[in-house]
mmCIF file of C-alpha atoms in Angstrom:
data_model
loop_
_atom_site.group_PDB
_atom_site.id
_atom_site.type_symbol
_atom_site.label_atom_id
_atom_site.label_comp_id
_atom_site.label_asym_id
_atom_site.label_seq_id
_atom_site.Cartn_x
_atom_site.Cartn_y
_atom_site.Cartn_z
ATOM 1 C CA UNK A 281 -10.863 -10.496 29.466
ATOM 2 C CA UNK A 282 -10.809 -12.504 26.168
ATOM 3 C CA UNK A 283 -9.608 -15.887 26.436
ATOM 4 C CA UNK A 284 -8.695 -18.044 23.398
ATOM 5 C CA UNK A 285 -7.923 -21.775 24.386
ATOM 6 C CA UNK A 286 -6.403 -24.500 22.282
ATOM 7 C CA UNK A 287 -6.761 -28.226 23.070
ATOM 8 C CA UNK A 288 -3.266 -29.081 23.322
ATOM 9 C CA UNK A 289 0.128 -27.382 23.668
ATOM 10 C CA UNK A 290 2.116 -30.069 22.312
ATOM 11 C CA UNK A 291 1.168 -32.974 19.894
ATOM 12 C CA UNK A 292 3.163 -35.765 18.111
ATOM 13 C CA UNK A 293 1.354 -37.612 15.294
ATOM 14 C CA UNK A 294 2.506 -40.272 12.534
ATOM 15 C CA UNK A 295 2.609 -39.429 8.925
ATOM 16 C CA UNK A 296 -0.992 -40.358 7.751
ATOM 17 C CA UNK A 297 -2.958 -39.971 10.776
ATOM 18 C CA UNK A 298 -5.851 -37.830 10.870
ATOM 19 C CA UNK A 299 -5.327 -34.868 13.425
ATOM 20 C CA UNK A 300 -7.909 -32.524 15.170
ATOM 21 C CA UNK A 301 -6.916 -29.285 16.646
ATOM 22 C CA UNK A 302 -9.384 -27.480 18.751
ATOM 23 C CA UNK A 303 -9.971 -23.754 19.396
ATOM 24 C CA UNK A 304 -12.413 -22.200 21.931
ATOM 25 C CA UNK A 305 -13.150 -18.709 22.465
ATOM 26 C CA UNK A 306 -15.365 -17.337 25.533
ATOM 27 C CA UNK A 307 -16.084 -13.728 24.237
ATOM 28 C CA UNK A 308 -18.940 -14.499 21.725
ATOM 29 C CA UNK A 309 -16.607 -13.322 18.714
ATOM 30 C CA UNK A 310 -17.834 -13.920 15.281
ATOM 31 C CA UNK A 311 -14.609 -14.229 13.344
ATOM 32 C CA UNK A 312 -12.156 -17.150 14.074
ATOM 33 C CA UNK A 313 -8.801 -17.815 12.334
ATOM 34 C CA UNK A 314 -6.415 -20.611 12.015
ATOM 35 C CA UNK A 315 -2.585 -19.920 11.386
ATOM 36 C CA UNK A 316 0.481 -21.535 10.954
ATOM 37 C CA UNK A 317 3.786 -19.855 12.335
ATOM 38 C CA UNK A 318 7.019 -20.925 10.794
ATOM 39 C CA UNK A 319 10.688 -19.314 11.596
ATOM 40 C CA UNK A 320 11.068 -16.450 9.037
ATOM 41 C CA UNK A 321 7.611 -16.850 7.371
ATOM 42 C CA UNK A 322 5.669 -15.213 10.212
ATOM 43 C CA UNK A 323 2.141 -16.177 10.419
ATOM 44 C CA UNK A 324 0.278 -17.551 7.685
ATOM 45 C CA UNK A 325 -3.559 -18.024 7.251
ATOM 46 C CA UNK A 326 -4.960 -21.348 6.741
ATOM 47 C CA UNK A 327 -8.755 -20.859 7.022
ATOM 48 C CA UNK A 328 -10.893 -18.352 8.634
ATOM 49 C CA UNK A 329 -14.702 -18.216 9.673
ATOM 50 C CA UNK A 330 -17.041 -15.062 9.890
ATOM 51 C CA UNK A 331 -19.700 -17.117 11.753
ATOM 52 C CA UNK A 332 -21.220 -20.393 12.537
ATOM 53 C CA UNK A 333 -20.952 -23.034 9.585
ATOM 54 C CA UNK A 334 -19.121 -20.552 7.733
ATOM 55 C CA UNK A 335 -15.763 -20.906 6.496
ATOM 56 C CA UNK A 336 -13.476 -19.545 3.968
ATOM 57 C CA UNK A 337 -9.577 -20.431 2.705
ATOM 58 C CA UNK A 338 -6.808 -18.332 3.607
ATOM 59 C CA UNK A 339 -3.273 -18.296 2.003
ATOM 60 C CA UNK A 340 -2.367 -21.995 2.537
ATOM 61 C CA UNK A 341 -5.408 -24.172 3.030
ATOM 62 C CA UNK A 342 -4.307 -27.313 1.005
ATOM 63 C CA UNK A 343 -4.002 -30.472 3.272
ATOM 64 C CA UNK A 344 -6.310 -28.920 6.000
ATOM 65 C CA UNK A 345 -10.078 -28.458 6.523
ATOM 66 C CA UNK A 346 -12.193 -26.751 9.254
ATOM 67 C CA UNK A 347 -15.163 -27.139 11.123
ATOM 68 C CA UNK A 348 -17.322 -24.490 12.993
ATOM 69 C CA UNK A 349 -20.490 -26.039 14.443
ATOM 70 C CA UNK A 350 -20.877 -23.626 17.207
ATOM 71 C CA UNK A 351 -19.934 -19.945 17.438
ATOM 72 C CA UNK A 352 -17.401 -20.405 20.183
ATOM 73 C CA UNK A 353 -15.334 -23.512 18.732
ATOM 74 C CA UNK A 354 -13.257 -23.636 15.529
ATOM 75 C CA UNK A 355 -11.575 -26.754 14.714
ATOM 76 C CA UNK A 356 -8.584 -27.271 12.329
ATOM 77 C CA UNK A 357 -8.528 -30.850 10.782
ATOM 78 C CA UNK A 358 -5.344 -32.500 9.029
ATOM 79 C CA UNK A 359 -6.974 -35.158 6.908
ATOM 80 C CA UNK A 360 -3.671 -37.088 6.295
ATOM 81 C CA UNK A 361 -0.820 -35.498 8.340
ATOM 82 C CA UNK A 362 2.295 -35.168 6.433
ATOM 83 C CA UNK A 363 5.987 -34.030 7.858
ATOM 84 C CA UNK A 364 5.598 -30.744 6.148
ATOM 85 C CA UNK A 365 2.868 -29.852 8.603
ATOM 86 C CA UNK A 366 5.167 -30.022 11.454
ATOM 87 C CA UNK A 367 4.592 -26.380 12.675
ATOM 88 C CA UNK A 368 2.983 -24.076 15.380
ATOM 89 C CA UNK A 369 -0.578 -23.813 15.129
ATOM 90 C CA UNK A 370 -2.369 -20.621 16.251
ATOM 91 C CA UNK A 371 -5.848 -19.954 16.686
ATOM 92 C CA UNK A 372 -7.252 -16.642 17.004
ATOM 93 C CA UNK A 373 -10.572 -14.800 17.396
ATOM 94 C CA UNK A 374 -12.143 -11.080 16.668
ATOM 95 C CA UNK A 375 -15.180 -9.338 16.422
ATOM 96 C CA UNK A 376 -16.464 -6.494 14.189
ATOM 97 C CA UNK A 377 -18.157 -4.954 17.281
ATOM 98 C CA UNK A 378 -14.915 -3.603 18.755
ATOM 99 C CA UNK A 379 -14.881 -0.846 15.970
ATOM 100 C CA UNK A 380 -12.452 -0.584 13.247
ATOM 101 C CA UNK A 381 -9.446 -2.042 15.279
ATOM 102 C CA UNK A 382 -10.742 -5.682 14.533
ATOM 103 C CA UNK A 383 -7.907 -6.564 17.116
ATOM 104 C CA UNK A 384 -7.090 -10.461 16.945
ATOM 105 C CA UNK A 385 -6.803 -12.488 20.156
ATOM 106 C CA UNK A 386 -4.605 -15.441 19.971
ATOM 107 C CA UNK A 387 -4.390 -18.488 21.979
ATOM 108 C CA UNK A 388 -1.098 -19.850 23.088
ATOM 109 C CA UNK A 389 -0.679 -22.253 20.198
ATOM 110 C CA UNK A 390 -0.266 -25.961 19.474
ATOM 111 C CA UNK A 391 3.218 -27.339 18.431
ATOM 112 C CA UNK A 392 2.681 -30.224 16.224
ATOM 113 C CA UNK A 393 5.235 -32.519 15.195
ATOM 114 C CA UNK A 394 4.708 -35.143 12.482
ATOM 115 C CA UNK A 395 6.922 -37.943 12.326
ATOM 116 C CA UNK B 227 5.434 -14.656 -1.782
ATOM 117 C CA UNK B 228 5.152 -12.364 1.213
ATOM 118 C CA UNK B 229 3.117 -9.506 0.608
ATOM 119 C CA UNK B 230 4.484 -7.881 3.831
ATOM 120 C CA UNK B 231 8.274 -8.033 4.049
ATOM 121 C CA UNK B 232 9.998 -7.382 7.537
ATOM 122 C CA UNK B 233 13.504 -6.688 8.552
ATOM 123 C CA UNK B 234 15.700 -7.418 10.270
ATOM 124 C CA UNK B 235 14.894 -10.942 11.091
ATOM 125 C CA UNK B 236 16.617 -10.404 14.531
ATOM 126 C CA UNK B 237 18.284 -7.670 16.399
ATOM 127 C CA UNK B 238 20.331 -7.293 19.679
ATOM 128 C CA UNK B 239 20.061 -3.812 21.568
ATOM 129 C CA UNK B 240 21.491 -2.756 24.703
ATOM 130 C CA UNK B 241 19.201 -1.685 27.643
ATOM 131 C CA UNK B 242 18.230 1.804 27.044
ATOM 132 C CA UNK B 243 19.138 1.665 23.012
ATOM 133 C CA UNK B 244 16.445 2.144 20.310
ATOM 134 C CA UNK B 245 15.060 -0.798 18.528
ATOM 135 C CA UNK B 246 13.938 -0.398 14.956
ATOM 136 C CA UNK B 247 11.938 -2.758 12.914
ATOM 137 C CA UNK B 248 10.857 -2.027 9.225
ATOM 138 C CA UNK B 249 8.101 -3.358 7.192
ATOM 139 C CA UNK B 250 7.246 -2.791 3.371
ATOM 140 C CA UNK B 251 3.960 -3.522 1.848
ATOM 141 C CA UNK B 252 2.547 -3.706 -1.983
ATOM 142 C CA UNK B 253 -0.883 -3.966 -1.543
ATOM 143 C CA UNK B 254 -2.487 -0.447 -1.768
ATOM 144 C CA UNK B 255 -5.813 -1.709 -0.549
ATOM 145 C CA UNK B 256 -4.251 -2.433 3.100
ATOM 146 C CA UNK B 257 -6.206 -0.137 5.565
ATOM 147 C CA UNK B 258 -4.823 -1.015 8.945
ATOM 148 C CA UNK B 259 -1.427 -1.688 9.946
ATOM 149 C CA UNK B 260 -1.108 -3.602 13.569
ATOM 150 C CA UNK B 261 1.971 -4.743 15.303
ATOM 151 C CA UNK B 262 1.875 -7.691 17.379
ATOM 152 C CA UNK B 263 4.195 -8.883 20.133
ATOM 153 C CA UNK B 264 4.933 -12.378 20.843
ATOM 154 C CA UNK B 265 6.610 -13.924 24.178
ATOM 155 C CA UNK B 266 7.884 -17.496 24.116
ATOM 156 C CA UNK B 267 5.317 -19.914 24.817
ATOM 157 C CA UNK B 268 2.606 -17.223 24.281
ATOM 158 C CA UNK B 269 0.406 -16.374 21.230
ATOM 159 C CA UNK B 270 0.872 -12.991 19.705
ATOM 160 C CA UNK B 271 -0.648 -10.134 21.242
ATOM 161 C CA UNK B 272 -1.619 -6.580 19.721
ATOM 162 C CA UNK B 273 0.920 -4.017 20.748
ATOM 163 C CA UNK B 274 0.167 -0.724 18.740
ATOM 164 C CA UNK B 275 -1.634 -0.136 15.356
ATOM 165 C CA UNK B 276 -2.052 2.849 12.783
ATOM 166 C CA UNK B 277 -4.291 3.704 10.127
ATOM 167 C CA UNK B 278 -2.816 4.926 6.725
ATOM 168 C CA UNK B 279 -4.117 8.660 7.175
ATOM 169 C CA UNK B 280 -1.808 8.978 10.033
ATOM 170 C CA UNK B 281 2.081 9.401 9.497
ATOM 171 C CA UNK B 282 2.936 8.591 13.350
ATOM 172 C CA UNK B 283 1.486 7.073 16.462
ATOM 173 C CA UNK B 284 3.130 6.803 19.852
ATOM 174 C CA UNK B 285 2.288 4.754 22.874
ATOM 175 C CA UNK B 286 4.666 4.969 25.977
ATOM 176 C CA UNK B 287 7.869 3.707 24.502
ATOM 177 C CA UNK B 288 6.455 2.483 21.224
ATOM 178 C CA UNK B 289 6.140 4.377 18.173
ATOM 179 C CA UNK B 290 4.922 3.532 14.803
ATOM 180 C CA UNK B 291 5.997 5.677 11.748
ATOM 181 C CA UNK B 292 4.039 5.298 8.374
ATOM 182 C CA UNK B 293 5.073 6.303 4.996
ATOM 183 C CA UNK B 294 2.064 5.912 2.867
ATOM 184 C CA UNK B 295 3.888 6.949 -0.534
ATOM 185 C CA UNK B 296 6.964 4.572 0.220
ATOM 186 C CA UNK B 297 4.584 1.971 1.237
ATOM 187 C CA UNK B 298 6.692 1.344 4.334
ATOM 188 C CA UNK B 299 6.129 1.625 8.260
ATOM 189 C CA UNK B 300 8.278 0.979 10.998
ATOM 190 C CA UNK B 301 8.241 0.214 14.896
ATOM 191 C CA UNK B 302 10.458 2.101 17.040
ATOM 192 C CA UNK B 303 10.960 1.060 20.574
ATOM 193 C CA UNK B 304 12.484 3.785 22.725
ATOM 194 C CA UNK B 305 14.488 3.154 25.894
ATOM 195 C CA UNK B 306 14.553 -0.524 25.173
ATOM 196 C CA UNK B 307 14.184 -2.839 28.260
ATOM 197 C CA UNK B 308 15.031 -6.506 29.071
ATOM 198 C CA UNK B 309 11.278 -6.955 29.310
ATOM 199 C CA UNK B 310 10.818 -5.988 25.618
ATOM 200 C CA UNK B 311 12.806 -8.999 24.400
ATOM 201 C CA UNK B 312 10.267 -10.927 22.226
ATOM 202 C CA UNK B 313 9.329 -11.759 18.664
ATOM 203 C CA UNK B 314 7.591 -8.698 16.710
ATOM 204 C CA UNK B 315 5.260 -8.896 13.785
ATOM 205 C CA UNK B 316 4.087 -6.231 11.525
ATOM 206 C CA UNK B 317 0.791 -6.955 9.684
ATOM 207 C CA UNK B 318 -1.606 -5.418 7.390
ATOM 208 C CA UNK B 319 -5.348 -5.798 6.976
ATOM 209 C CA UNK B 320 -7.096 -5.914 3.639
ATOM 210 C CA UNK B 321 -11.122 -6.343 3.450
ATOM 211 C CA UNK B 322 -12.674 -8.978 5.397
ATOM 212 C CA UNK B 323 -10.598 -8.293 8.476
ATOM 213 C CA UNK B 324 -7.841 -10.609 7.168
ATOM 214 C CA UNK B 325 -4.384 -9.971 8.416
ATOM 215 C CA UNK B 326 -1.198 -10.408 6.253
ATOM 216 C CA UNK B 327 1.567 -10.971 8.541
ATOM 217 C CA UNK B 328 5.572 -10.103 8.135
ATOM 218 C CA UNK B 329 8.071 -12.572 8.948
ATOM 219 C CA UNK B 330 8.656 -11.578 12.355
ATOM 220 C CA UNK B 331 11.998 -10.158 14.304
ATOM 221 C CA UNK B 332 13.263 -11.503 17.441
ATOM 222 C CA UNK B 333 14.242 -8.613 19.722
ATOM 223 C CA UNK B 334 17.022 -9.413 22.305
ATOM 224 C CA UNK B 335 17.466 -6.581 24.716
ATOM 225 C CA UNK B 336 20.899 -7.142 26.735
ATOM 226 C CA UNK B 337 20.966 -5.608 30.305
#
């Protein structure tokens, strides 16, 4: 059973703080993703990674960076948090080894509030 | 600008009724169309998916209808149950395993 865990369910930070969101998956998946979820906008891709130390920008990378030093861990970094980054953040993983489906498995999400 | 447009944003259906959610896309490079289901406090989970060479796929009470020429696809939930109350997202995959999601539909099934 695939498990994707995220370090915090709820987080409150102040404007200008550096924020780290951690994601760990236990299925040896090559691909990992960070999304933010906002009402009416669905899930929007921030960054993704195909393998260790590899990263690619998604659709809304501005204000974010990522780190993937180990295969199972993918971190999202807000260099200087702003109020417009208040959102639900979702991490996901997948593997091309499962066939053409490429199902993404999601963590429970971190609700971040920036005040 | 959303590449996958989903409607309606919310819908209420009586138990036993049919829920219908529609999605439209522009990018003809999309090659895989999954639907994800999300319950409150949980991450989305894959519900059902279809490839563009198939016009319909059914799994239990859930059916995807796909119209390639119109670039539209829809999810039908037959005999809707209160346990189906959730948010549903359509998505489309382009090269590189990137998914583009629709805006989501919150479904409430009344007993």
